[in-house]
Short mmCIF file of C-alpha atoms and ligand atoms in Angstrom, two decimals:
data_model
loop_
_atom_site.label_atom_id
_atom_site.label_comp_id
_atom_site.label_asym_id
_atom_site.label_seq_id
_atom_site.Cartn_x
_atom_site.Cartn_y
_atom_site.Cartn_z
CA UNK L 1 121.71 192.44 147.71
CA UNK L 2 122.91 188.91 148.59
CA UNK L 3 120.86 186.02 147.15
CA UNK L 4 119.51 183.78 149.90
CA UNK L 5 119.41 180.03 149.21
CA UNK L 6 116.19 178.55 147.89
CA UNK L 7 113.90 177.61 150.72
CA UNK L 8 110.79 175.53 150.46
CA UNK L 9 107.49 176.78 151.81
CA UNK L 10 104.51 174.45 151.69
CA UNK L 11 101.09 176.06 151.53
CA UNK L 12 98.21 173.92 152.67
CA UNK L 13 95.07 176.01 152.16
CA UNK L 14 92.65 173.33 153.47
CA UNK L 15 88.92 173.98 153.77
CA UNK L 16 86.38 176.75 154.11
CA UNK L 17 88.05 180.19 153.94
CA UNK L 18 91.49 178.54 153.98
CA UNK L 19 92.10 178.86 150.20
CA UNK L 20 91.05 182.53 150.19
CA UNK L 21 93.32 183.60 153.04
CA UNK L 22 96.28 181.50 151.85
CA UNK L 23 95.96 183.09 148.38
CA UNK L 24 96.86 186.44 149.97
CA UNK L 25 99.94 184.97 151.66
CA UNK L 26 101.01 183.56 148.33
CA UNK L 27 100.75 186.97 146.80
CA UNK L 28 102.98 188.36 149.52
CA UNK L 29 105.56 185.59 149.14
CA UNK L 30 105.73 186.19 145.40
CA UNK L 31 106.10 189.89 146.01
CA UNK L 32 108.99 189.28 148.44
CA UNK L 33 110.69 186.95 145.98
CA UNK L 34 110.57 189.61 143.31
CA UNK L 35 111.21 192.78 145.32
CA UNK L 36 113.47 191.64 148.16
CA UNK L 37 115.66 189.23 146.20
CA UNK L 38 114.37 186.29 148.18
CA UNK L 39 114.11 182.89 146.60
CA UNK L 40 111.27 181.01 148.30
CA UNK L 41 110.06 177.95 146.45
CA UNK L 42 106.36 177.64 146.95
CA UNK L 43 104.50 174.38 146.79
CA UNK L 44 100.81 173.96 147.47
CA UNK L 45 98.66 170.92 148.15
CA UNK L 46 95.46 169.58 149.64
CA UNK L 47 94.77 168.89 153.30
CA UNK L 48 91.69 168.18 155.45
CA UNK L 49 88.26 167.81 153.86
CA UNK L 50 89.61 168.89 150.46
CA UNK L 51 92.11 166.04 150.55
CA UNK L 52 89.46 163.59 151.72
CA UNK L 53 87.16 164.53 148.84
CA UNK L 54 89.92 163.89 146.31
CA UNK L 55 91.94 161.05 147.87
CA UNK L 56 89.71 159.54 150.56
CA UNK L 57 92.15 160.59 153.31
CA UNK L 58 92.65 163.91 155.09
CA UNK L 59 96.37 163.87 154.31
CA UNK L 60 98.21 161.75 151.77
CA UNK L 61 101.68 160.38 152.46
CA UNK L 62 102.99 162.51 149.62
CA UNK L 63 101.81 165.71 151.30
CA UNK L 64 103.11 164.54 154.63
CA UNK L 65 106.58 164.00 153.14
CA UNK L 66 106.45 167.40 151.48
CA UNK L 67 105.75 168.90 154.90
CA UNK L 68 108.75 167.02 156.35
CA UNK L 69 110.99 168.56 153.73
CA UNK L 70 109.75 172.12 153.94
CA UNK L 71 111.34 174.89 155.96
CA UNK L 72 107.87 176.07 156.95
CA UNK L 73 104.31 174.86 156.43
CA UNK L 74 101.59 177.53 156.24
CA UNK L 75 98.13 176.07 156.82
CA UNK L 76 94.80 177.78 156.23
CA UNK L 77 92.12 175.85 158.13
CA UNK L 78 90.54 172.39 158.12
CA UNK L 79 87.06 171.06 158.71
CA UNK L 80 83.44 171.95 158.08
CA UNK L 81 79.92 170.49 158.45
CA UNK L 82 80.31 168.56 155.16
CA UNK L 83 82.76 166.17 156.87
CA UNK L 84 81.24 166.10 160.41
CA UNK L 85 79.87 162.58 160.09
CA UNK L 86 82.98 160.88 158.79
CA UNK L 87 84.65 158.14 160.71
CA UNK L 88 87.02 159.59 163.35
CA UNK L 89 90.14 158.53 161.44
CA UNK L 90 89.03 160.31 158.28
CA UNK L 91 87.98 163.61 159.80
CA UNK L 92 89.78 166.69 158.42
CA UNK L 93 91.15 167.46 161.93
CA UNK L 94 93.16 164.22 161.88
CA UNK L 95 95.45 165.79 159.25
CA UNK L 96 96.27 168.62 161.56
CA UNK L 97 96.89 166.30 164.51
CA UNK L 98 99.10 164.02 162.35
CA UNK L 99 101.18 166.94 161.14
CA UNK L 100 101.65 168.22 164.71
CA UNK L 101 102.51 164.86 166.14
CA UNK L 102 104.70 163.45 163.41
CA UNK L 103 106.62 166.63 162.69
CA UNK L 104 107.08 166.75 166.51
CA UNK L 105 105.79 170.31 166.77
CA UNK L 106 105.57 170.30 170.55
CA UNK L 107 105.47 174.05 171.18
CA UNK L 108 102.47 176.03 170.00
CA UNK L 109 102.85 179.78 170.33
CA UNK L 110 99.59 181.70 170.36
CA UNK L 111 99.94 185.41 170.93
CA UNK L 112 96.86 187.22 172.21
CA UNK L 113 97.36 190.83 171.32
CA UNK L 114 94.78 193.56 171.57
CA UNK L 115 95.31 195.74 168.52
CA UNK L 116 94.86 199.34 169.50
CA UNK L 117 92.59 199.97 166.52
CA UNK L 118 90.21 197.28 167.80
CA UNK L 119 89.98 197.94 171.51
CA UNK L 120 86.26 198.67 171.17
CA UNK L 121 85.61 195.30 169.55
CA UNK L 122 86.39 193.40 172.74
CA UNK L 123 83.54 192.34 174.98
CA UNK L 124 85.61 193.62 177.94
CA UNK L 125 86.07 197.23 178.98
CA UNK L 126 88.80 199.10 177.02
CA UNK L 127 90.92 199.71 180.12
CA UNK L 128 91.01 195.98 180.85
CA UNK L 129 92.27 195.00 177.37
CA UNK L 130 94.05 197.97 175.79
CA UNK L 131 97.73 197.20 175.30
CA UNK L 132 97.19 193.56 176.08
CA UNK L 133 100.02 191.31 174.85
CA UNK L 134 100.06 187.76 176.14
CA UNK L 135 101.91 184.79 174.68
CA UNK L 136 100.30 181.40 175.29
CA UNK L 137 102.66 178.49 174.89
CA UNK L 138 100.59 175.34 174.48
CA UNK L 139 102.12 171.90 174.61
CA UNK L 140 100.98 170.33 171.30
CA UNK L 141 102.03 166.71 170.97
CA UNK L 142 101.17 165.15 174.30
CA UNK L 143 98.57 165.05 177.00
CA UNK L 144 95.02 163.81 176.53
CA UNK L 145 95.02 164.52 172.77
CA UNK L 146 97.38 161.59 172.16
CA UNK L 147 97.51 159.52 175.33
CA UNK L 148 96.87 155.77 175.28
CA UNK L 149 94.72 153.86 175.97
CA UNK L 150 91.95 155.60 174.08
CA UNK L 151 88.77 154.59 172.33
CA UNK L 152 85.13 153.65 172.81
CA UNK L 153 84.45 150.11 174.00
CA UNK L 154 81.36 148.18 175.02
CA UNK L 155 80.98 147.30 178.69
CA UNK L 156 78.39 145.39 180.71
CA UNK L 157 74.68 145.95 180.49
CA UNK L 158 74.75 147.34 176.95
CA UNK L 159 76.60 150.50 177.95
CA UNK L 160 79.70 151.87 176.29
CA UNK L 161 82.77 153.54 177.78
CA UNK L 162 84.77 156.38 176.20
CA UNK L 163 88.40 156.48 177.20
CA UNK L 164 91.15 159.05 176.84
CA UNK L 165 94.34 159.22 178.81
CA UNK L 166 96.14 162.27 180.07
CA UNK L 167 99.92 161.67 180.39
CA UNK L 168 103.09 163.74 180.48
CA UNK L 169 106.72 162.77 180.94
CA UNK L 170 109.49 164.86 182.46
CA UNK L 171 111.15 165.56 179.09
CA UNK L 172 107.88 166.58 177.43
CA UNK L 173 107.29 169.15 180.16
CA UNK L 174 110.88 170.33 180.20
CA UNK L 175 111.18 171.09 176.47
CA UNK L 176 108.01 173.14 176.27
CA UNK L 177 108.87 174.98 179.50
CA UNK L 178 112.25 175.99 178.07
CA UNK L 179 110.49 177.52 175.08
CA UNK L 180 108.27 179.49 177.42
CA UNK L 181 111.13 180.71 179.63
CA UNK L 182 113.23 181.69 176.60
CA UNK L 183 110.33 183.69 175.18
CA UNK L 184 109.70 185.41 178.50
CA UNK L 185 113.32 186.58 178.63
CA UNK L 186 112.68 188.54 175.41
CA UNK L 187 109.40 189.92 176.71
CA UNK L 188 108.37 190.89 180.26
CA UNK L 189 110.30 188.12 182.01
CA UNK L 190 107.32 186.33 183.59
CA UNK L 191 105.93 182.83 183.11
CA UNK L 192 102.63 181.57 184.48
CA UNK L 193 102.38 177.78 184.39
CA UNK L 194 98.84 176.34 184.43
CA UNK L 195 97.67 172.85 185.36
CA UNK L 196 95.24 171.08 187.71
CA UNK L 197 97.76 169.87 190.25
CA UNK L 198 94.97 169.83 192.82
CA UNK L 199 93.19 166.92 191.11
CA UNK L 200 95.57 165.32 188.57
CA UNK L 201 98.91 163.59 189.19
CA UNK L 202 100.02 164.59 185.66
CA UNK L 203 99.27 168.16 186.77
CA UNK L 204 101.33 167.77 189.92
CA UNK L 205 104.25 166.44 187.82
CA UNK L 206 103.83 169.39 185.45
CA UNK L 207 104.11 171.84 188.34
CA UNK L 208 107.17 170.14 189.79
CA UNK L 209 109.05 169.80 186.54
CA UNK L 210 108.42 173.43 185.46
CA UNK L 211 109.66 174.58 188.84
CA UNK L 212 112.74 172.36 188.54
CA UNK L 213 113.70 173.74 185.10
CA UNK L 214 113.19 177.20 186.38
CA UNK L 215 115.43 176.64 189.38
CA UNK L 216 118.14 175.00 187.28
CA UNK L 217 118.16 177.18 184.16
CA UNK L 218 115.93 180.21 184.42
CA UNK L 219 116.24 181.61 187.94
CA UNK L 220 116.16 185.19 186.56
CA UNK L 221 112.61 184.73 185.11
CA UNK L 222 109.65 185.23 187.40
CA UNK L 223 107.61 181.96 187.66
CA UNK L 224 104.08 181.67 188.99
CA UNK L 225 101.94 178.53 189.14
CA UNK L 226 98.20 178.83 188.64
CA UNK L 227 95.38 176.30 188.51
CA UNK L 228 93.88 176.25 185.03
CA UNK L 229 90.36 177.14 186.15
CA UNK L 230 91.66 180.12 188.06
CA UNK L 231 93.64 181.12 184.96
CA UNK L 232 90.42 181.05 182.90
CA UNK L 233 88.89 183.41 185.45
CA UNK L 234 91.92 185.68 185.79
CA UNK L 235 92.06 186.10 181.98
CA UNK L 236 88.70 187.78 182.16
CA UNK L 237 89.29 189.65 185.41
CA UNK L 238 92.73 191.11 184.77
CA UNK L 239 94.39 189.74 181.63
CA UNK L 240 97.29 192.22 181.74
CA UNK L 241 98.77 190.38 184.75
CA UNK L 242 100.05 187.74 182.28
CA UNK L 243 103.15 187.74 180.07
CA UNK L 244 103.82 184.13 178.97
CA UNK L 245 101.41 181.33 179.92
CA UNK L 246 102.69 177.80 179.54
CA UNK L 247 100.22 174.94 179.73
CA UNK L 248 99.27 171.49 178.46
CA UNK L 249 97.55 170.53 175.22
CA UNK L 250 93.93 170.59 176.38
CA UNK L 251 94.10 173.56 178.74
CA UNK L 252 96.06 175.39 176.08
CA UNK L 253 93.37 174.72 173.48
CA UNK L 254 90.69 176.21 175.73
CA UNK L 255 92.66 179.11 177.32
CA UNK L 256 94.01 180.23 173.95
CA UNK L 257 90.50 180.51 172.52
CA UNK L 258 89.42 182.52 175.57
CA UNK L 259 92.45 184.79 175.31
CA UNK L 260 91.91 185.26 171.56
CA UNK L 261 88.32 186.30 171.97
CA UNK L 262 89.03 188.83 174.68
CA UNK L 263 91.23 190.77 172.26
CA UNK L 264 88.16 191.26 170.06
CA UNK L 265 90.16 190.29 167.02
CA UNK L 266 90.01 186.54 166.40
CA UNK L 267 90.47 187.27 162.71
CA UNK L 268 93.86 188.82 163.40
CA UNK L 269 95.59 186.26 165.57
CA UNK L 270 98.39 184.04 164.20
CA UNK L 271 100.06 180.97 165.65
CA UNK L 272 103.29 179.03 165.27
CA UNK L 273 103.95 175.38 166.02
CA UNK L 274 107.60 174.64 166.51
CA UNK L 275 109.74 171.55 166.88
CA UNK L 276 113.21 171.13 168.39
CA UNK L 277 116.23 172.75 166.76
CA UNK L 278 118.66 170.32 165.16
CA UNK L 279 122.45 170.76 165.49
CA UNK L 280 122.45 173.25 162.58
CA UNK L 281 119.82 175.36 164.30
CA UNK L 282 117.03 174.34 161.90
CA UNK L 283 113.67 173.15 163.07
CA UNK L 284 110.37 171.93 161.64
CA UNK L 285 107.52 174.31 161.90
CA UNK L 286 103.94 175.00 160.91
CA UNK L 287 102.06 178.26 160.98
CA UNK L 288 98.33 178.79 160.98
CA UNK L 289 95.70 181.34 161.93
CA UNK L 290 93.93 180.75 165.26
CA UNK L 291 90.50 181.05 163.62
CA UNK L 292 88.90 178.06 161.89
CA UNK L 293 87.54 177.38 158.47
CA UNK L 294 84.41 179.56 158.86
CA UNK L 295 82.31 177.61 156.33
CA UNK L 296 79.45 180.14 156.63
CA UNK L 297 81.44 182.81 154.83
CA UNK L 298 83.63 180.63 152.60
CA UNK L 299 83.86 181.54 148.92
CA UNK L 300 82.41 185.04 149.43
CA UNK L 301 85.70 186.92 149.26
CA UNK L 302 85.07 188.55 152.65
CA UNK L 303 87.29 186.49 155.00
CA UNK L 304 89.93 188.37 156.96
CA UNK L 305 93.36 187.24 155.74
CA UNK L 306 95.33 189.13 158.41
CA UNK L 307 95.68 186.20 160.89
CA UNK L 308 97.21 184.09 158.11
CA UNK L 309 99.42 186.92 156.91
CA UNK L 310 100.67 187.47 160.49
CA UNK L 311 101.24 183.68 160.75
CA UNK L 312 103.47 183.98 157.73
CA UNK L 313 105.22 186.86 159.43
CA UNK L 314 105.90 184.55 162.38
CA UNK L 315 107.36 182.09 159.86
CA UNK L 316 109.71 184.83 158.61
CA UNK L 317 110.79 185.49 162.17
CA UNK L 318 111.03 181.98 163.71
CA UNK L 319 111.87 179.75 160.72
CA UNK L 320 113.28 181.82 157.92
CA UNK L 321 115.59 184.09 159.81
CA UNK L 322 114.08 187.23 158.19
CA UNK L 323 113.38 189.43 161.17
CA UNK L 324 113.47 192.63 159.18
CA UNK L 325 110.92 191.41 156.62
CA UNK L 326 108.72 190.10 159.48
CA UNK L 327 108.71 193.51 161.17
CA UNK L 328 107.95 195.26 157.87
CA UNK L 329 105.01 192.96 157.28
CA UNK L 330 103.69 193.53 160.82
CA UNK L 331 104.03 197.28 160.27
CA UNK L 332 102.17 197.08 156.97
CA UNK L 333 99.28 195.30 158.73
CA UNK L 334 99.20 198.07 161.40
CA UNK L 335 99.17 200.70 158.71
CA UNK L 336 96.14 199.34 156.88
CA UNK L 337 94.27 199.02 160.19
CA UNK L 338 95.21 202.62 160.97
CA UNK L 339 93.93 203.58 157.54
CA UNK L 340 90.56 202.02 158.42
CA UNK L 341 90.64 199.33 155.71
CA UNK L 342 88.74 196.41 157.25
CA UNK L 343 87.07 193.17 156.23
CA UNK L 344 83.48 192.83 157.46
CA UNK L 345 84.33 190.94 160.69
CA UNK L 346 86.17 193.92 162.16
CA UNK L 347 84.56 196.78 160.26
CA UNK L 348 82.83 199.47 162.31
CA UNK L 349 81.64 203.05 161.80
CA UNK L 350 84.07 205.25 159.94
CA UNK L 351 85.99 202.29 158.41
CA UNK L 352 86.00 201.23 154.77
CA UNK L 353 84.75 197.72 154.21
CA UNK L 354 87.02 195.83 151.84
CA UNK L 355 87.44 192.30 150.46
CA UNK L 356 89.98 189.62 151.30
CA UNK L 357 91.90 190.45 148.16
CA UNK L 358 91.83 194.20 148.85
CA UNK L 359 93.53 193.59 152.22
CA UNK L 360 96.35 191.64 150.53
CA UNK L 361 96.76 194.31 147.90
CA UNK L 362 96.78 197.14 150.45
CA UNK L 363 99.44 195.35 152.50
CA UNK L 364 101.63 194.90 149.41
CA UNK L 365 101.13 198.56 148.57
CA UNK L 366 102.39 199.45 152.09
CA UNK L 367 105.44 197.19 151.65
CA UNK L 368 106.13 198.91 148.39
CA UNK L 369 106.46 202.23 150.15
C1 LIG Q 1 93.04 174.29 167.61
C2 LIG Q 1 91.91 173.52 167.18
C3 LIG Q 1 92.27 172.05 167.04
C4 LIG Q 1 92.63 171.56 168.41
C5 LIG Q 1 91.21 171.17 166.38
C6 LIG Q 1 90.77 171.72 165.04
C7 LIG Q 1 91.69 169.75 166.24
O1 LIG Q 1 90.82 173.69 168.07
O2 LIG Q 1 94.07 174.30 166.88
O3 LIG Q 1 93.03 174.94 168.67
O4 LIG Q 1 91.81 171.13 169.22
O5 LIG Q 1 93.85 171.56 168.73
MG1 LIG Q 2 91.21 175.16 169.57
#
């Protein structure tokens, strides 16, 4: 087998269940290095509340530069009640936002897939969700999350005013739309673009620019525009009408949580945040599970590592050019779900309840065969 060049992967476990789920990914990377002649160089460091506790900041410059130099960053989760009352600039979430913004990870891919083994876990009827496979493409470095002016300022009569600004430029809309159209071409060839063009100028611009890119470059893909509130409703009414949904940062945050929950398997859903490709075809990227830090179950060894493992599988596919290994890993996950090995969050009658570590071990055992 040909030796692949050494590639750096940065693991940022973060807070809550982050360290437990990242540990399983680390096991899998080490296994791949040994058994598939791969040569990943793993580094690991603190982020979020864990970094704040040690260094007084949610992300140090050193870690930020490590992220800049890695081929892929795999992040567990950040945040928890312990850090809720910190000043805004010190909150664990700021680390995440800084990484997204400064690595220019403008396209956030959030698949919402209903695993056939978990159809019954959805709050919707099986016929509504079975076979569901949606890809939400959320714009991640613009919009109201980052717009200026922002802040809280005193105004007359002792009141205060909170300000955030929702802005988008043509190029910001174009680059994320291209990602969505390209993905649709490899899927079911349909893009639904969501905004509030009925009340927001930035929404009207969004609609016009998505349409323009479609007409110029992606005529063969079906494009539909939908108001974001209607999309929230349609996701519950008939989610299988969607293939790829492209939307802004805030609507994407909300709609992706809704879509994730209707699959009944929040603990299984991965995500990828991608930047632009440089002239050599390389790009910056970060991968993380859609679920959060789940402080209530942290340290108990019962967290579901599958979303993080599937996030690593997305890294194999999108950043590391290892499609075959990505498919094998996805298949191994399917196999252990078929075998009924489940962590507590998705365990039902007839399944065998296992620990976080057991899941990692079982997946490696499948890869072995
Ligand atoms: C997400 C999260 C983050 C966001 C938080 C933790 C800052 O909800 O990744 O969806 O709002 O983007
Ligand atoms: Mg969110």
